[in-house]
PDB file of C-alpha atoms in Angstrom:
ATOM      1  CA  ALA A   1      32.798 -85.057  -0.661  1.00 46.00           C
ATOM      2  CA  LEU A   2      32.741 -81.995  -2.848  1.00 47.00           C
ATOM      3  CA  SER A   3      30.852 -78.968  -1.556  1.00 49.00           C
ATOM      4  CA  VAL A   4      29.671 -76.282  -3.889  1.00 52.00           C
ATOM      5  CA  TYR A   5      28.748 -72.818  -2.638  1.00 53.00           C
ATOM      6  CA  ALA A   6      26.279 -71.144  -4.959  1.00 60.00           C
ATOM      7  CA  ILE A   7      26.676 -67.413  -5.229  1.00 62.00           C
ATOM      8  CA  GLU A   8      23.356 -65.794  -6.006  1.00 70.00           C
ATOM      9  CA  PRO A   9      23.179 -63.147  -8.702  1.00 80.00           C
ATOM     10  CA  GLU A  10      23.063 -59.551  -7.508  1.00 86.00           C
ATOM     11  CA  PRO A  11      19.517 -58.193  -7.251  1.00 89.00           C
ATOM     12  CA  ASN A  12      18.388 -55.322  -9.420  1.00 93.00           C
ATOM     13  CA  TRP A  13      18.603 -52.612  -6.773  1.00 94.00           C
ATOM     14  CA  THR A  14      16.766 -50.035  -8.893  1.00 95.00           C
ATOM     15  CA  ASN A  15      13.757 -52.329  -9.201  1.00 95.00           C
ATOM     16  CA  ARG A  16      13.945 -53.166  -5.505  1.00 95.00           C
ATOM     17  CA  TYR A  17      13.942 -49.442  -4.674  1.00 96.00           C
ATOM     18  CA  ARG A  18      10.861 -48.881  -6.859  1.00 97.00           C
ATOM     19  CA  ASP A  19       9.051 -51.833  -5.245  1.00 96.00           C
ATOM     20  CA  VAL A  20       9.792 -50.704  -1.694  1.00 96.00           C
ATOM     21  CA  ARG A  21       8.850 -47.127  -2.532  1.00 97.00           C
ATOM     22  CA  GLN A  22       5.499 -48.251  -3.963  1.00 97.00           C
ATOM     23  CA  GLU A  23       4.888 -50.436  -0.921  1.00 96.00           C
ATOM     24  CA  VAL A  24       5.565 -47.513   1.434  1.00 96.00           C
ATOM     25  CA  LEU A  25       3.396 -45.157  -0.624  1.00 95.00           C
ATOM     26  CA  GLY A  26       0.572 -47.688  -0.528  1.00 93.00           C
ATOM     27  CA  SER A  27       0.603 -47.786   3.256  1.00 93.00           C
ATOM     28  CA  PHE A  28       0.976 -44.020   3.793  1.00 92.00           C
ATOM     29  CA  THR A  29      -1.874 -42.223   5.550  1.00 91.00           C
ATOM     30  CA  PRO A  30      -1.459 -38.550   4.744  1.00 83.00           C
ATOM     31  CA  LEU A  31      -2.414 -35.712   7.013  1.00 91.00           C
ATOM     32  CA  THR A  32      -4.937 -33.303   5.579  1.00 92.00           C
ATOM     33  CA  VAL A  33      -5.736 -29.604   5.714  1.00 95.00           C
ATOM     34  CA  GLY A  34      -7.328 -28.764   9.039  1.00 96.00           C
ATOM     35  CA  GLN A  35      -5.504 -31.423  11.061  1.00 96.00           C
ATOM     36  CA  LYS A  36      -3.322 -30.337  13.939  1.00 97.00           C
ATOM     37  CA  ILE A  37       0.407 -30.998  13.647  1.00 95.00           C
ATOM     38  CA  THR A  38       3.637 -30.116  15.352  1.00 96.00           C
ATOM     39  CA  ILE A  39       6.347 -29.284  12.836  1.00 96.00           C
ATOM     40  CA  VAL A  40      10.023 -29.247  13.757  1.00 97.00           C
ATOM     41  CA  ARG A  41      12.428 -27.098  11.773  1.00 96.00           C
ATOM     42  CA  ARG A  42      15.927 -28.271  10.878  1.00 95.00           C
ATOM     43  CA  ILE A  43      17.449 -25.132  12.392  1.00 95.00           C
ATOM     44  CA  GLY A  44      15.574 -25.783  15.610  1.00 93.00           C
ATOM     45  CA  GLY A  45      12.251 -24.820  17.029  1.00 94.00           C
ATOM     46  CA  GLU A  46       8.847 -26.326  16.645  1.00 95.00           C
ATOM     47  CA  LEU A  47       5.360 -25.036  16.000  1.00 95.00           C
ATOM     48  CA  THR A  48       2.004 -26.666  16.690  1.00 96.00           C
ATOM     49  CA  ASP A  49      -1.086 -25.560  14.781  1.00 97.00           C
ATOM     50  CA  ARG A  50      -3.539 -26.680  12.143  1.00 97.00           C
ATOM     51  CA  ILE A  51      -2.470 -27.323   8.561  1.00 97.00           C
ATOM     52  CA  GLU A  52      -3.746 -24.471   6.361  1.00 97.00           C
ATOM     53  CA  ALA A  53      -2.372 -25.734   3.042  1.00 97.00           C
ATOM     54  CA  LEU A  54      -0.362 -28.747   1.935  1.00 96.00           C
ATOM     55  CA  SER A  55       1.417 -29.588  -1.331  1.00 95.00           C
ATOM     56  CA  SER A  56       3.921 -32.259  -2.329  1.00 92.00           C
ATOM     57  CA  ASN A  57       6.765 -30.389  -0.622  1.00 94.00           C
ATOM     58  CA  THR A  58       5.325 -27.410   1.308  1.00 97.00           C
ATOM     59  CA  VAL A  59       3.062 -26.941   4.282  1.00 97.00           C
ATOM     60  CA  ARG A  60       1.366 -23.752   5.453  1.00 97.00           C
ATOM     61  CA  ILE A  61       0.836 -23.501   9.169  1.00 96.00           C
ATOM     62  CA  ALA A  62       0.117 -20.442  11.341  1.00 94.00           C
ATOM     63  CA  GLY A  63       0.208 -18.191   8.277  1.00 96.00           C
ATOM     64  CA  LYS A  64       3.728 -19.229   7.208  1.00 96.00           C
ATOM     65  CA  THR A  65       4.753 -21.638   4.449  1.00 97.00           C
ATOM     66  CA  TYR A  66       7.559 -24.113   5.123  1.00 97.00           C
ATOM     67  CA  GLU A  67       9.371 -26.133   2.479  1.00 97.00           C
ATOM     68  CA  ALA A  68      10.346 -29.747   3.112  1.00 96.00           C
ATOM     69  CA  CYS A  69      14.034 -28.814   3.146  1.00 96.00           C
ATOM     70  CA  GLN A  70      13.355 -26.585   6.174  1.00 97.00           C
ATOM     71  CA  LEU A  71      11.781 -29.404   8.185  1.00 97.00           C
ATOM     72  CA  THR A  72      13.182 -32.489   9.919  1.00 96.00           C
ATOM     73  CA  ASP A  73      12.815 -35.919   8.345  1.00 94.00           C
ATOM     74  CA  ASP A  74      10.306 -36.926  11.028  1.00 94.00           C
ATOM     75  CA  THR A  75       8.131 -33.922  10.201  1.00 95.00           C
ATOM     76  CA  CYS A  76       8.421 -34.586   6.470  1.00 94.00           C
ATOM     77  CA  ASP A  77       7.489 -38.227   7.057  1.00 93.00           C
ATOM     78  CA  LYS A  78       4.121 -37.090   8.415  1.00 94.00           C
ATOM     79  CA  LEU A  79       3.393 -34.582   5.660  1.00 95.00           C
ATOM     80  CA  PHE A  80       4.894 -35.603   2.329  1.00 95.00           C
ATOM     81  CA  PRO A  81       4.194 -39.148   1.064  1.00 95.00           C
ATOM     82  CA  GLU A  82       6.608 -39.019  -1.890  1.00 95.00           C
ATOM     83  CA  LEU A  83       9.526 -37.773   0.213  1.00 94.00           C
ATOM     84  CA  HIS A  84       8.747 -40.260   2.973  1.00 95.00           C
ATOM     85  CA  ALA A  85       8.537 -43.187   0.541  1.00 96.00           C
ATOM     86  CA  SER A  86      11.780 -42.186  -1.172  1.00 96.00           C
ATOM     87  CA  ARG A  87      13.669 -41.872   2.116  1.00 95.00           C
ATOM     88  CA  VAL A  88      12.382 -45.149   3.542  1.00 96.00           C
ATOM     89  CA  ALA A  89      13.044 -47.015   0.277  1.00 97.00           C
ATOM     90  CA  ARG A  90      16.574 -45.581   0.028  1.00 96.00           C
ATOM     91  CA  GLU A  91      17.423 -46.547   3.606  1.00 96.00           C
ATOM     92  CA  ARG A  92      15.901 -50.026   3.325  1.00 96.00           C
ATOM     93  CA  VAL A  93      17.548 -50.831  -0.014  1.00 96.00           C
ATOM     94  CA  LEU A  94      20.941 -49.551   1.166  1.00 96.00           C
ATOM     95  CA  SER A  95      20.636 -51.786   4.230  1.00 96.00           C
ATOM     96  CA  GLU A  96      19.574 -54.789   2.122  1.00 94.00           C
ATOM     97  CA  ARG A  97      22.460 -54.147  -0.286  1.00 94.00           C
ATOM     98  CA  GLN A  98      24.972 -54.017   2.570  1.00 95.00           C
ATOM     99  CA  THR A  99      23.610 -57.308   3.932  1.00 93.00           C
ATOM    100  CA  TYR A 100      23.798 -58.823   0.433  1.00 92.00           C
ATOM    101  CA  ILE A 101      27.430 -57.685   0.011  1.00 91.00           C
ATOM    102  CA  GLU A 102      28.405 -59.124   3.395  1.00 92.00           C
ATOM    103  CA  ARG A 103      26.663 -62.441   2.642  1.00 89.00           C
ATOM    104  CA  ARG A 104      28.185 -62.637  -0.837  1.00 88.00           C
ATOM    105  CA  THR A 105      31.667 -61.891   0.534  1.00 89.00           C
ATOM    106  CA  GLU A 106      31.238 -64.728   3.038  1.00 89.00           C
ATOM    107  CA  GLU A 107      30.001 -67.098   0.297  1.00 85.00           C
ATOM    108  CA  GLU A 108      32.979 -66.201  -1.895  1.00 86.00           C
ATOM    109  CA  ARG A 109      35.341 -66.767   1.031  1.00 89.00           C
ATOM    110  CA  LYS A 110      33.779 -70.188   1.685  1.00 88.00           C
ATOM    111  CA  ALA A 111      33.978 -71.092  -2.004  1.00 85.00           C
ATOM    112  CA  ALA A 112      37.656 -70.082  -2.166  1.00 88.00           C
ATOM    113  CA  THR A 113      38.430 -72.035   1.016  1.00 90.00           C
ATOM    114  CA  GLU A 114      36.634 -75.076  -0.382  1.00 89.00           C
ATOM    115  CA  ALA A 115      38.545 -74.795  -3.679  1.00 88.00           C
ATOM    116  CA  VAL A 116      41.874 -74.687  -1.796  1.00 91.00           C
ATOM    117  CA  ARG A 117      40.836 -77.657   0.371  1.00 92.00           C
ATOM    118  CA  LEU A 118      39.820 -79.638  -2.714  1.00 91.00           C
ATOM    119  CA  ALA A 119      43.088 -78.810  -4.528  1.00 91.00           C
ATOM    120  CA  GLN A 120      45.077 -79.871  -1.448  1.00 92.00           C
ATOM    121  CA  ALA A 121      43.118 -83.139  -1.209  1.00 91.00           C
ATOM    122  CA  GLN A 122      43.715 -83.856  -4.902  1.00 92.00           C
ATOM    123  CA  GLU A 123      47.438 -83.142  -4.544  1.00 92.00           C
ATOM    124  CA  GLN A 124      47.630 -85.371  -1.460  1.00 92.00           C
ATOM    125  CA  GLN A 125      45.872 -88.138  -3.397  1.00 92.00           C
ATOM    126  CA  ARG A 126      48.286 -87.711  -6.326  1.00 92.00           C
ATOM    127  CA  ILE A 127      51.265 -87.967  -3.939  1.00 92.00           C
ATOM    128  CA  GLU A 128      49.775 -91.045  -2.257  1.00 90.00           C
ATOM    129  CA  ASP A 129      49.091 -92.678  -5.634  1.00 89.00           C
ATOM    130  CA  ALA A 130      52.680 -91.974  -6.741  1.00 89.00           C
ATOM    131  CA  ARG A 131      54.045 -93.395  -3.450  1.00 88.00           C
ATOM    132  CA  LEU A 132      51.948 -96.560  -3.805  1.00 87.00           C
ATOM    133  CA  ALA A 133      53.042 -96.970  -7.411  1.00 85.00           C
ATOM    134  CA  ALA A 134      56.691 -96.576  -6.404  1.00 85.00           C
ATOM    135  CA  ALA A 135      56.296 -99.046  -3.529  1.00 83.00           C
ATOM    136  CA  SER A 136      54.533-101.502  -5.789  1.00 82.00           C
ATOM    137  CA  SER A 137      57.273-101.352  -8.422  1.00 80.00           C
ATOM    138  CA  ALA A 138      59.959-101.762  -5.743  1.00 73.00           C
ATOM    139  CA  LYS A 139      58.319-104.998  -4.514  1.00 73.00           C
ATOM    140  CA  VAL A 140      58.524-106.489  -7.968  1.00 61.00           C
ATOM    141  CA  THR A 141      61.956-108.020  -8.093  1.00 56.00           C
ATOM    142  CA  PRO A 142      63.538-109.684 -11.080  1.00 60.00           C
ATOM    143  CA  ALA A 143      63.522-113.473 -11.079  1.00 56.00           C
ATOM    144  CA  ASN A 144      66.575-115.146  -9.586  1.00 50.00           C
ATOM    145  CA  LYS A 145      69.214-115.885 -12.160  1.00 51.00           C
TER     146      LYS A 145
END
């Protein structure tokens, strides 16, 4: 019996990224001015106080403004929806792509193995057919003279 391994087309990773990002943005509950937060800086140290001001990539706390690049990913995830959604989408899509590549590689390996097996079976059948034909012609003997 012939087996056929279908290899799915590669997803559009850009569209997948946009979809995941929108999904994450839709479920994000932002912190607001006046809420208490503990921020952790990338160079070390943390500070707990109330948010005085918040933009798309800065937070003002305890009289000092911090940019997203100065803060850890975990801190940014609490404060900046766009940055959080982009990071989560990037990580998820990269993971999905790696899984897709591994699955596709396995499917291609199976398809190649099946093609070799089929070619070997066809060759074996051709050899068997030739052997039977030769045996059949050898059994036919000319009439006695």
